[in-house]
Tab-separated table of C-alpha atoms in Angstrom:
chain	number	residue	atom	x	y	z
A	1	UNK	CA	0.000	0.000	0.000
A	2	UNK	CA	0.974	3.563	-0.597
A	3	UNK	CA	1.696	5.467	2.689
A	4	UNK	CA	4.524	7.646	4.030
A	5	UNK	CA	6.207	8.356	7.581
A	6	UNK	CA	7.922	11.635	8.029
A	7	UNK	CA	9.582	10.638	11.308
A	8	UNK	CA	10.910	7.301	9.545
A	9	UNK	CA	11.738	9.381	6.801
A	10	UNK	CA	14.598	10.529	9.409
A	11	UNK	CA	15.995	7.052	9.915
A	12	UNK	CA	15.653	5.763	6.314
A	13	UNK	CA	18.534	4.949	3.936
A	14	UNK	CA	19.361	7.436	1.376
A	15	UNK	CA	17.489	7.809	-2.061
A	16	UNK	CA	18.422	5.195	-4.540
A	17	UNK	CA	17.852	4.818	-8.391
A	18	UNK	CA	15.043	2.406	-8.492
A	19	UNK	CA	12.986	4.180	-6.586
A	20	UNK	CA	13.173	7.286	-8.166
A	21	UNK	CA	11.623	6.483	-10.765
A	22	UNK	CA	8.347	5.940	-8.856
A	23	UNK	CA	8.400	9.656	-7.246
A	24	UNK	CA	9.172	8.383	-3.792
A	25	UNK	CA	11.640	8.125	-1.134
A	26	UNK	CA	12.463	4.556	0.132
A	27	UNK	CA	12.140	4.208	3.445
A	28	UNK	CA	14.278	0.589	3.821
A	29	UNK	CA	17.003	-0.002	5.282
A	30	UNK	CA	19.940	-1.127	3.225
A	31	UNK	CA	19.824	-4.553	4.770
A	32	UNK	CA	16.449	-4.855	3.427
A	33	UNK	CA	17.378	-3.449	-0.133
A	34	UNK	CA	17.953	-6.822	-1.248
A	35	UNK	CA	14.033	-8.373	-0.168
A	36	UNK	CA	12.752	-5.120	-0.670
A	37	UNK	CA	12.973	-5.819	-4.592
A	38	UNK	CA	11.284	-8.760	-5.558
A	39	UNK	CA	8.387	-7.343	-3.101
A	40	UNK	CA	7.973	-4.053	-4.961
A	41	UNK	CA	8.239	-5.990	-8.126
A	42	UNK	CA	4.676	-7.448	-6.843
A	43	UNK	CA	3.672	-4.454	-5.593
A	44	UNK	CA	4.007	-2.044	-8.671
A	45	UNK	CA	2.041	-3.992	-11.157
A	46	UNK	CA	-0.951	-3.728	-8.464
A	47	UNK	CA	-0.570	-0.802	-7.467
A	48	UNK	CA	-0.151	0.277	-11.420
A	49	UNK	CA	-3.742	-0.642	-12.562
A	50	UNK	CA	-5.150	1.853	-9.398
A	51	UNK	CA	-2.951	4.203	-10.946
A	52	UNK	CA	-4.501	3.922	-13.913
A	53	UNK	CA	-8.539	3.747	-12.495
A	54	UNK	CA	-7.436	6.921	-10.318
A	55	UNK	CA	-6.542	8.516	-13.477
A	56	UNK	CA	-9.562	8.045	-15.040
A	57	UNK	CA	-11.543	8.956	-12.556
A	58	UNK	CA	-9.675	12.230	-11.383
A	59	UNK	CA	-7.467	13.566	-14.262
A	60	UNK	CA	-4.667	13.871	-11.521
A	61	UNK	CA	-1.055	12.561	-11.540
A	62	UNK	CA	-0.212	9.888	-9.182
A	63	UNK	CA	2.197	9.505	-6.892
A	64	UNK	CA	3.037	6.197	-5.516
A	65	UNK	CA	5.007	5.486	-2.295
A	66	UNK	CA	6.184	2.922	-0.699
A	67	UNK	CA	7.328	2.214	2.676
A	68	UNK	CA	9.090	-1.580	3.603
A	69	UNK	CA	9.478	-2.842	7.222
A	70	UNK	CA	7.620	-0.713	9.631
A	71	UNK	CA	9.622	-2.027	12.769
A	72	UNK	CA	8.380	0.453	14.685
A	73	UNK	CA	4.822	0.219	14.253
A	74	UNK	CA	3.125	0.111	18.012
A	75	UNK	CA	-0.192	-2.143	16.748
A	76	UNK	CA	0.528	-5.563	15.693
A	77	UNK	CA	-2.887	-6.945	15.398
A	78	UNK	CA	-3.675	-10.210	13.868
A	79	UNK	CA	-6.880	-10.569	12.428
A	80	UNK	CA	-8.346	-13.453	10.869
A	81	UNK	CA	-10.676	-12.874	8.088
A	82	UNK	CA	-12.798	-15.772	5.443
A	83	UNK	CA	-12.206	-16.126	2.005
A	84	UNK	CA	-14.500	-13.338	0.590
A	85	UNK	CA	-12.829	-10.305	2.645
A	86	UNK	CA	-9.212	-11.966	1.004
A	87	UNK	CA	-10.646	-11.641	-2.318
A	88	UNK	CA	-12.346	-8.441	-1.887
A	89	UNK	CA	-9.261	-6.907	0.305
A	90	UNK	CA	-6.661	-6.285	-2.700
A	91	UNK	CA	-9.026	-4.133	-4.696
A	92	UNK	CA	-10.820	-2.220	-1.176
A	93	UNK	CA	-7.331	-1.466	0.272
A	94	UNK	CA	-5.618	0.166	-3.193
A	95	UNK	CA	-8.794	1.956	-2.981
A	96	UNK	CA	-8.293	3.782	-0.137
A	97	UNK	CA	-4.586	4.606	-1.322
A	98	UNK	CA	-5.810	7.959	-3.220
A	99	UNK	CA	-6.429	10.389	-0.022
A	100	UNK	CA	-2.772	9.781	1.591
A	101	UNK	CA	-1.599	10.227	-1.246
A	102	UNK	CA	-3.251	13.510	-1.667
A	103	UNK	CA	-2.001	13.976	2.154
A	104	UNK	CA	1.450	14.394	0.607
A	105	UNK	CA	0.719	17.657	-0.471
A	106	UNK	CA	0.567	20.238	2.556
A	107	UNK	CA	3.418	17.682	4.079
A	108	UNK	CA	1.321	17.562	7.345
A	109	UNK	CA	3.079	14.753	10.179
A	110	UNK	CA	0.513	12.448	10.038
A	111	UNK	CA	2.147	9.203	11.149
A	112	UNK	CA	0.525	6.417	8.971
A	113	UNK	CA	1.296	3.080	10.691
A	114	UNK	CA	-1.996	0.878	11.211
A	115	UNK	CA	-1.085	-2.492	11.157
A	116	UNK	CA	-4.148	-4.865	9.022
A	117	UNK	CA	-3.465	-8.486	8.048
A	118	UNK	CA	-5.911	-8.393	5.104
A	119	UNK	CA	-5.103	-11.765	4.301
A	120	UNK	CA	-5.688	-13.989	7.272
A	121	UNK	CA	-1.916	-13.499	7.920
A	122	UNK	CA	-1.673	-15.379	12.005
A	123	UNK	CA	1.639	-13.442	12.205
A	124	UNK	CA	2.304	-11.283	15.858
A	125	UNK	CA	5.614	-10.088	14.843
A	126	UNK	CA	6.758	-7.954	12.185
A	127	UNK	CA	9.445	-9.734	10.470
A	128	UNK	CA	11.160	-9.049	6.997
A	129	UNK	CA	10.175	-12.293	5.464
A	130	UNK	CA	6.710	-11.783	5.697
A	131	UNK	CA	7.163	-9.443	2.703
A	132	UNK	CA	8.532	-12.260	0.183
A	133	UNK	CA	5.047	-13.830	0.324
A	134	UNK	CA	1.552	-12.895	-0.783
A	135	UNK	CA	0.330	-12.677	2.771
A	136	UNK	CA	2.314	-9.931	4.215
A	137	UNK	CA	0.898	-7.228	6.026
A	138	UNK	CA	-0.647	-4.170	4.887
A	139	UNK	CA	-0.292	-0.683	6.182
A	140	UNK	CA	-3.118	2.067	6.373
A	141	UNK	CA	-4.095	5.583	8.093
A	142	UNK	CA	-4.384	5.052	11.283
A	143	UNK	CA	-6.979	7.339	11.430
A	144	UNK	CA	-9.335	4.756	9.042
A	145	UNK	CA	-7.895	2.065	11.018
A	146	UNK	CA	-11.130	1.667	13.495
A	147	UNK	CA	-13.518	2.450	10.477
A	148	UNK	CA	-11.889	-0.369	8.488
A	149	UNK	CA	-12.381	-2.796	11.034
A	150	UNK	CA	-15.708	-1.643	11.991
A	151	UNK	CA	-16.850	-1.849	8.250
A	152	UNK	CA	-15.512	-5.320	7.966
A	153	UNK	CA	-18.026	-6.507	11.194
A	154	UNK	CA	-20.674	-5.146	9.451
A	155	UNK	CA	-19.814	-6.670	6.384
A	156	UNK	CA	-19.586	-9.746	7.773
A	157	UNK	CA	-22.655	-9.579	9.591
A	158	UNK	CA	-24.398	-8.520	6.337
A	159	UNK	CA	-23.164	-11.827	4.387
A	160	UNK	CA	-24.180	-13.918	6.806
A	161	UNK	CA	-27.648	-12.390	6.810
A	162	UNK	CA	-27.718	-12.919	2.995
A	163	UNK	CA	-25.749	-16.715	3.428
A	164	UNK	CA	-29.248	-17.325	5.840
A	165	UNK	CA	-31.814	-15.464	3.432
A	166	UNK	CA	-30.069	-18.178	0.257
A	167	UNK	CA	-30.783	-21.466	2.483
A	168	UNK	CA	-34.323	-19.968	3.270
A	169	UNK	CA	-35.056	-19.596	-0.620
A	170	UNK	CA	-34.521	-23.035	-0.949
A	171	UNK	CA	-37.345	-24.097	0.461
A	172	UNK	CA	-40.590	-23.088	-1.863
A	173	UNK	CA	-43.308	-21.848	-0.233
A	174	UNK	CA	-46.492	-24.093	-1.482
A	175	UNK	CA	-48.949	-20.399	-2.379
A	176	UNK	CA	-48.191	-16.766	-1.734
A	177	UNK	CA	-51.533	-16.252	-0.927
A	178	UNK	CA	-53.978	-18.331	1.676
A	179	UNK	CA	-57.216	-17.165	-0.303
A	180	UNK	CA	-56.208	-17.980	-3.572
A	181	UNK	CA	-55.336	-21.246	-2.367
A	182	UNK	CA	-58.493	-22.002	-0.537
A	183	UNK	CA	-60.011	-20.826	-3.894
A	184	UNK	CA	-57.953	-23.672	-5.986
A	185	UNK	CA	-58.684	-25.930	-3.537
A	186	UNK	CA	-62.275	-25.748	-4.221
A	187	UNK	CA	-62.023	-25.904	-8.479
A	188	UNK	CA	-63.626	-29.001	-9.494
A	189	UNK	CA	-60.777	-31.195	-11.326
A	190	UNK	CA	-60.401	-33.511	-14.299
A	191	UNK	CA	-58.531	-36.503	-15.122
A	192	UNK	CA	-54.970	-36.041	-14.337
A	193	UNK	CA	-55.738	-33.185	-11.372
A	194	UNK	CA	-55.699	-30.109	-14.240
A	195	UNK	CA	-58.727	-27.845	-13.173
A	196	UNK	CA	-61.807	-27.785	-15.923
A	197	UNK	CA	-61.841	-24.906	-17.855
A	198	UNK	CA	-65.078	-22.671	-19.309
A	199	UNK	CA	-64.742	-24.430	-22.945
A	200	UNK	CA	-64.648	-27.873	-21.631
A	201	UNK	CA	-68.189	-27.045	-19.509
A	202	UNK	CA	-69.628	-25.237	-22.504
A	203	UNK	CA	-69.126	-28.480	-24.756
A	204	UNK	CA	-70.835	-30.235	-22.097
A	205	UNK	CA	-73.632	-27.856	-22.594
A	206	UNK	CA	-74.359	-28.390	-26.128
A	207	UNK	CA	-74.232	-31.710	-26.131
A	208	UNK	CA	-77.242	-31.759	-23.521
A	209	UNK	CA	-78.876	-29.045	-26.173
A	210	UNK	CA	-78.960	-31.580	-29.272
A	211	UNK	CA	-80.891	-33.857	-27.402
A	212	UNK	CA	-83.904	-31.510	-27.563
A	213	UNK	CA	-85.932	-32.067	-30.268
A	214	UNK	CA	-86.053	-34.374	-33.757
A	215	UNK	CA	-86.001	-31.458	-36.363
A	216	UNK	CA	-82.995	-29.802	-34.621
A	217	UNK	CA	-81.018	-32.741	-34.584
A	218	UNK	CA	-80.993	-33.673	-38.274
A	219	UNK	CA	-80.484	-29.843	-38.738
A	220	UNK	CA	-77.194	-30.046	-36.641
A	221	UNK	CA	-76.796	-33.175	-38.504
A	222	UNK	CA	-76.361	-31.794	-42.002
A	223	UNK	CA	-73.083	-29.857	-40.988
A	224	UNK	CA	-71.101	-33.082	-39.361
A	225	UNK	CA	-68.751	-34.591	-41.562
A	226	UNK	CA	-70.723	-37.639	-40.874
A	227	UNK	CA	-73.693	-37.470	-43.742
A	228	UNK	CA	-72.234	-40.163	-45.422
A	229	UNK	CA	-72.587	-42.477	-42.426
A	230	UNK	CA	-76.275	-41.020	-42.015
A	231	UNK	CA	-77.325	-41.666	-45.610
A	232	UNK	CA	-76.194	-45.565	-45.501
A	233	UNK	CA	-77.758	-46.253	-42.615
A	234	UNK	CA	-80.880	-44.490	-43.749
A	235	UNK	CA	-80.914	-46.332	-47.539
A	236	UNK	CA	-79.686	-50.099	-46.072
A	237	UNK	CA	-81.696	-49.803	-42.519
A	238	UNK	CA	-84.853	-47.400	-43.236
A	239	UNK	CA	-86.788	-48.732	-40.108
A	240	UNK	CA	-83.634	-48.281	-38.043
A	241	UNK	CA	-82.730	-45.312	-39.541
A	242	UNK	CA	-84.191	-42.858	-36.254
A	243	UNK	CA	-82.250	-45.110	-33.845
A	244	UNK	CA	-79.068	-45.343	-35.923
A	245	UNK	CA	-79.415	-41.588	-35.902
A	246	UNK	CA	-80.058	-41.079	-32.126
A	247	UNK	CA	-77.022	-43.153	-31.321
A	248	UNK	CA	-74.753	-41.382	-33.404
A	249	UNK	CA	-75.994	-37.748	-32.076
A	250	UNK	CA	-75.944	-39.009	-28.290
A	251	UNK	CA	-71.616	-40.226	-28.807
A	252	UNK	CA	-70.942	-37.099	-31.657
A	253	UNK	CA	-67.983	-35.989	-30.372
A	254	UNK	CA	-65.834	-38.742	-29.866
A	255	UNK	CA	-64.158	-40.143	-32.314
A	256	UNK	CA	-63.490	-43.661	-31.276
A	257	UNK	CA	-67.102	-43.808	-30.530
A	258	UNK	CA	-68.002	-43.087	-34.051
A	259	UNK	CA	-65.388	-45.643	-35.597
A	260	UNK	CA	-67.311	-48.402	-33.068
A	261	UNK	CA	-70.734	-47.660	-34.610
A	262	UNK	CA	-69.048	-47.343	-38.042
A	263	UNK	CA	-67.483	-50.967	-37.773
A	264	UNK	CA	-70.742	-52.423	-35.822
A	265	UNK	CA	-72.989	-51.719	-38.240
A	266	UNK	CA	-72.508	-53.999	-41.119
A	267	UNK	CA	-72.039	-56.809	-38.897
A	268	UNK	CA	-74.968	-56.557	-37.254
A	269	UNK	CA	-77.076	-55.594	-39.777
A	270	UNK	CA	-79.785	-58.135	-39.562
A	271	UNK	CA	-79.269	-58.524	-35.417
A	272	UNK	CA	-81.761	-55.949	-34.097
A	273	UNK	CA	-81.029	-56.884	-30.448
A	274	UNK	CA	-77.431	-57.187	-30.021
A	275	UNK	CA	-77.619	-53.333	-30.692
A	276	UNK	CA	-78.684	-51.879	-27.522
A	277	UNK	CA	-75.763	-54.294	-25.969
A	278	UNK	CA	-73.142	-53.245	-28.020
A	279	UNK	CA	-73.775	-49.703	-27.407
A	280	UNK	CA	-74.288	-50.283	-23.836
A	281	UNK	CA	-71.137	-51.540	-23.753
A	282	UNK	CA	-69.548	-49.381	-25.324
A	283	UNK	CA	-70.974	-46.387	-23.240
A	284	UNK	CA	-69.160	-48.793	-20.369
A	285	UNK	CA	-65.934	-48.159	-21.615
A	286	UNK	CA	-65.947	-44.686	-22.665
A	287	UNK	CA	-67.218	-43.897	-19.344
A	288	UNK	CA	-69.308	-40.804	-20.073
A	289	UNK	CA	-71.890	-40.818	-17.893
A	290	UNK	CA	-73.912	-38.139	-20.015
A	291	UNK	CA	-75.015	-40.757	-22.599
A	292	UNK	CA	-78.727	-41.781	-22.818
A	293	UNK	CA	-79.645	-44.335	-24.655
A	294	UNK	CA	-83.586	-44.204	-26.258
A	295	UNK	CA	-85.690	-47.199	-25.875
B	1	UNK	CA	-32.438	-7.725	0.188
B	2	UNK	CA	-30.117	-9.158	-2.881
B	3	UNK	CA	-26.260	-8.144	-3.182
B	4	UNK	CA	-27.788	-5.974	-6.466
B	5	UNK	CA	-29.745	-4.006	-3.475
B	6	UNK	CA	-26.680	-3.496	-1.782
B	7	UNK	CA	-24.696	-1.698	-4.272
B	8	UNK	CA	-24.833	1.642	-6.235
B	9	UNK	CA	-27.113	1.432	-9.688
B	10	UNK	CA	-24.234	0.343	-12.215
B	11	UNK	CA	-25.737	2.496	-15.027
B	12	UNK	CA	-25.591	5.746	-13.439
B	13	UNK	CA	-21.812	4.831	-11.851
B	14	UNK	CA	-20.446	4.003	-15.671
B	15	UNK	CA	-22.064	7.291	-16.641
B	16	UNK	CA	-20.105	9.375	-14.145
B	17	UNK	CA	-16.894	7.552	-15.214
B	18	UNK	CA	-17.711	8.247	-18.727
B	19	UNK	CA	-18.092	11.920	-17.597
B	20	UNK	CA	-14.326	12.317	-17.196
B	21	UNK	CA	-13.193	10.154	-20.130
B	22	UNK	CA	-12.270	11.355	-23.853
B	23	UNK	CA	-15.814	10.761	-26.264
B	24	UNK	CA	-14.295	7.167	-27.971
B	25	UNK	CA	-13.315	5.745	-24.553
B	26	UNK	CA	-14.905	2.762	-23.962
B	27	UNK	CA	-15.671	0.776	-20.556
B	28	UNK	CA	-15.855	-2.700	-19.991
B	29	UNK	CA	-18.417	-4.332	-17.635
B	30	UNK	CA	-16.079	-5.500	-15.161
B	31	UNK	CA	-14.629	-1.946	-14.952
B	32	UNK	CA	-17.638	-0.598	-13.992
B	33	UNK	CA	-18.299	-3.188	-11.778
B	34	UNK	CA	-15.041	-3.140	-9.667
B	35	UNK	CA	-15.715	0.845	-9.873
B	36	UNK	CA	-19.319	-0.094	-8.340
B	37	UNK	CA	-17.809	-2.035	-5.599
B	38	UNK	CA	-15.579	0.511	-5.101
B	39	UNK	CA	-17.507	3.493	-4.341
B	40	UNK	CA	-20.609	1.596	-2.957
B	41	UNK	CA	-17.485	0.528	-0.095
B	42	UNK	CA	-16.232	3.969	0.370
B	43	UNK	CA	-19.682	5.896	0.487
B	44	UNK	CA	-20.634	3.263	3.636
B	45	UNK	CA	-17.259	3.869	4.860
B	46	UNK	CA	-18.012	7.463	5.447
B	47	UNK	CA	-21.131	7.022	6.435
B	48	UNK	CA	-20.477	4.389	8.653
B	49	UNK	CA	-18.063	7.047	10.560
B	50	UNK	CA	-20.571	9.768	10.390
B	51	UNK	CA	-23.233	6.961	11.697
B	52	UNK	CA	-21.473	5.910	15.110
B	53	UNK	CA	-20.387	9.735	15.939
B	54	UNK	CA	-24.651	10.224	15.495
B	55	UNK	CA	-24.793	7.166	17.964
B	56	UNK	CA	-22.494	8.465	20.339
B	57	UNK	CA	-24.330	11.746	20.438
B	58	UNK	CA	-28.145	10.418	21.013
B	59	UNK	CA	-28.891	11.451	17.349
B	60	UNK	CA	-30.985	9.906	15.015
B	61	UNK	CA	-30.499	12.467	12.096
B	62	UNK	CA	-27.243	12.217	9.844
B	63	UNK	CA	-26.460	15.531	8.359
B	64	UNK	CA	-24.121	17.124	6.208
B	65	UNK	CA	-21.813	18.456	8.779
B	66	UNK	CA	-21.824	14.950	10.086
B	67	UNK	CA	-20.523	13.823	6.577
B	68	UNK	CA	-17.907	16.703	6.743
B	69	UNK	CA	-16.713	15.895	9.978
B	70	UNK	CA	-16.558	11.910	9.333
B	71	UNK	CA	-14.067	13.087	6.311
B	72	UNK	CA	-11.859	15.439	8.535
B	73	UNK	CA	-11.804	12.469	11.034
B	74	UNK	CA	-10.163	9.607	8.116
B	75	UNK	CA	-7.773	12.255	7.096
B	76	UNK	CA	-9.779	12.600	3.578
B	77	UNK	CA	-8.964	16.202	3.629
B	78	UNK	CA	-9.507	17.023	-0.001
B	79	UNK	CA	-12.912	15.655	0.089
B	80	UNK	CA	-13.792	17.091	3.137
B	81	UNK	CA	-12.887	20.629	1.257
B	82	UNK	CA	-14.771	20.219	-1.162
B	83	UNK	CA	-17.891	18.727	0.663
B	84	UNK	CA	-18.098	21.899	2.943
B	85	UNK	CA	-17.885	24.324	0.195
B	86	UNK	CA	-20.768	22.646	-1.648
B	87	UNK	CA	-22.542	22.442	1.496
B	88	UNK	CA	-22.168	25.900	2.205
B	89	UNK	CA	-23.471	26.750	-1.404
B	90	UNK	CA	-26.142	24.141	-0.539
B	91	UNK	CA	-27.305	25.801	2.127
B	92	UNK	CA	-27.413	29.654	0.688
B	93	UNK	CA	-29.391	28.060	-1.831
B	94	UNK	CA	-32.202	26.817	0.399
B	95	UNK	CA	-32.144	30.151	2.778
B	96	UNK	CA	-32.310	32.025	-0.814
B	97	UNK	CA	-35.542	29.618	-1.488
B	98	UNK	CA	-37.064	30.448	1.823
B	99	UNK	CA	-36.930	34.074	1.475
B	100	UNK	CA	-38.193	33.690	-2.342
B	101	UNK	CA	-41.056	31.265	-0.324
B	102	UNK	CA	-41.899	33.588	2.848
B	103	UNK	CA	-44.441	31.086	3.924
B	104	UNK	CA	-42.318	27.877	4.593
B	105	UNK	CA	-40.661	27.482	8.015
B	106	UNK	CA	-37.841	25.648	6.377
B	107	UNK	CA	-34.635	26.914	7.908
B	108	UNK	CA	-32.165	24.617	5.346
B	109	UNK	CA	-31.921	22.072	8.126
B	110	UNK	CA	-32.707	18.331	6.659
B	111	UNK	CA	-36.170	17.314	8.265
B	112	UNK	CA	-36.470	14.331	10.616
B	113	UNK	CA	-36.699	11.127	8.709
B	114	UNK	CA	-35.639	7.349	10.162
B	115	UNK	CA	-32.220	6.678	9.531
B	116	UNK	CA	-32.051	4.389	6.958
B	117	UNK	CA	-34.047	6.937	4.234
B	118	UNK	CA	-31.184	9.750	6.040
B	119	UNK	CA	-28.623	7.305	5.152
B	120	UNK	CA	-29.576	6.488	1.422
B	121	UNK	CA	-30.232	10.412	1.465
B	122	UNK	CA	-26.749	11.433	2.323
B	123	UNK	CA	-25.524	8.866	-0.147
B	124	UNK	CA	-27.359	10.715	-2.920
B	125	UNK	CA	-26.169	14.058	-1.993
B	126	UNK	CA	-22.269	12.400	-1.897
B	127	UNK	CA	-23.165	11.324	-4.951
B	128	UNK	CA	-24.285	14.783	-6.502
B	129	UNK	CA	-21.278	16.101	-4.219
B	130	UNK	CA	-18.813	13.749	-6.656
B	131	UNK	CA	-20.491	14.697	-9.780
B	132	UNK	CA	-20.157	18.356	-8.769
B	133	UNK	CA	-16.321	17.584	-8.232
B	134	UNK	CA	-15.809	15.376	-11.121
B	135	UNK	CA	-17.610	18.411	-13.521
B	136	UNK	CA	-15.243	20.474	-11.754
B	137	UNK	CA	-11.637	19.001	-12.192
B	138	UNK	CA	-12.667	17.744	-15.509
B	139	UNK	CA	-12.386	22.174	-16.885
């Protein structure tokens, strides 16, 4: 992180090449010059791409600084943190690294030296190898110190809300609302538990209308693709012919009842009672309790 | 409450950083999406700080001083400059409306409102405050 310590300034080694170039002082001590490298080697390609987003956001020039082996720091805090604050820790931190950076300006003494193990570092003691690996400390304002840790509670308190609110979605509520379902409740059903609609009851209805009434039911006849049917039966059977009729306008609808009556009829063309039977039978299996046979 | 609820809209946070770029610069989603994260952090930053100092107090009302004064207190100097001068300005402007409307009572002090509503509040007036600033280091 980039942060500055005018009384360490006092103590630090003097100004070499490499960090010139980055518009700082180093603040390491020559026996750390050799460590110190490979670290800021990390360090600058990070720290680079805020650079870059600060730029874009502010149309100022950055300065980056860098400070190496705060032996003196007075807080050495360990705190162990999950997964998610480890991820989200890089890019929050080099976030904050814009207003100390602006600090550098009047040249206050402000004393930055919070000590934050953002990645579940279990280290006590500031020691110089810490900075070779990935899970070396980080330094920030000491004045944000208490906010940071306060916003990482809360944070934390907030995921685990949301971690609760996920497991609770799991489980579907049956309705939304207790009306509604009392309503479905009480929707007569078909075959298969799908609620009966309006058309299915209005087909219902007009099949109980055709019964009323000889001259209406040859008039409803006439449209029916089956005239042909109707006219054999009337030429080969004429004193049959009304019955023949009846049947067929009592099962209309259905087609496997009209390919039974089409496939009875020739072979029991002379057979006046097995009829009635057949039909009866028929009706059986269908299982439509809204056919009425005539005499 | 979803983690969308949680964080600032992303459309109007890729328009403010389109605000400050050059006409052909383009943005890619996960820009604006780290940028989301980013500011939707900082702005409860603040106002967490501004928050607990109401707490301490016995206050249920956070107002702009409260913002200024949670900057001053993280060292975010430049943005506490800048968030007092635009509250001053603010502020003449509402004591110029009340005089223009001699009936209102309204002294330019926020009204009391629960503090979540006060907190989304003072985020939307940070977020006019950036804008402002943005507009204004952008000339």
């Amino acid at each position: 992180m980039a942060m500055q310590t005018v009384r360490e300034g006092l103590f630090s080694a003097p100004q070499t090449s490499w960090w010139t170039a980055f518009g700082s002082q180093p603040l390491a001590p020559e026996s750390l010059a050799g460590d110190s490298d490979s670290f800021a080697g990390v360090k600058v390609g990070s720290v680079g791409e805020t650079g870059q987003r600060v730029d874009k956001q502010s149309n100022s020039a950055t300065h980056l600084a860098f400070s190496l082996g705060d032996v003196k720091s007075p807080r050495l805090v360990p705190k162990p943190h999950g997964a998610t604050f480890s991820m989200q820790s890089p890019c929050l931190e080099l976030g904050f690294s814009q207003p100390p950076i602006y600090t550098k300006y009047p040249y206050g003494e402000q004393q930055y030296y919070g000590v934050v193990s953002a990645y579940g570092s279990q280290s006590r003691v500031m020691l110089p190898l810490n900075m070779e690996t990935e899970d070396s400390t980080i330094y920030v304002n000491s004045k944000q110190y208490h906010g940071i840790i306060r916003r990482r509670q809360s944070r934390a308190k907030a995921a685990a809300v949301l971690d609760q609110k996920k497991l609770s979605s799991r489980c579907r509520k049956p309705y939304m609302h207790h009306s509604r379902h009392l309503h479905a409740l009480r929707r007569p059903r078909g075959s298969g538990g799908r609620f009966l609609n309006t058309k299915s009851q209005n087909l219902e209805n007009s099949g109980t209308n055709a019964k009323k009434g000889d001259g209406s039911m040859q008039i409803q006849s006439q449209p029916k693709p089956q005239q042909s049917n109707s006219q054999n039966s009337e030429v080969v059977h004429p004193e049959n012919g009304t019955m023949n009729l009846s049947n067929g306008l009592n099962v209309s609808g259905s087609e496997v009842t009209s390919m039974n009556y089409f496939l009875s009829s020739p072979v029991h063309s002379l057979g006046g009672m097995v009829m009635p039977s057949k039909w009866i039978a028929a009706a059986a299996a269908m299982d439509n309790g809204c056919c009425n046979f005539k005499t | 409450m979803t983690d969308e609820d949680r964080l600032l809209p992303i459309a109007n946070v890729g328009r403010l950083m389109k605000q400050i770029l050059p006409s052909n610069a383009k943005i890619s989603k996960e820009a604006k999406q780290t940028v989301q994260e980013c500011a939707t952090e900082f702005i409860s930053f603040v106002t967490c700080e501004a928050s607990e100092k109401c707490h301490r107090e016995n206050r249920k009302t956070v107002n702009g001083d409260d913002i200024w004064w949670a900057l001053s207190t993280l060292g975010l100097d430049n943005y506490a400059d800048a968030v007092g001068r635009h509250l001053h300005k603010y502020r003449e402007a509402e004591r110029e409306r009340t005089e223009h409307n001699k009936g209102s009572n309204d002294s330019g002090n926020e009204k009391e409102t629960n503090t979540r509503s006060d907190v989304q509040n003072q985020s939307t007036k940070f977020i006019r405050v950036v804008e402002k600033g943005s507009s204004s280091s952008a000339r």
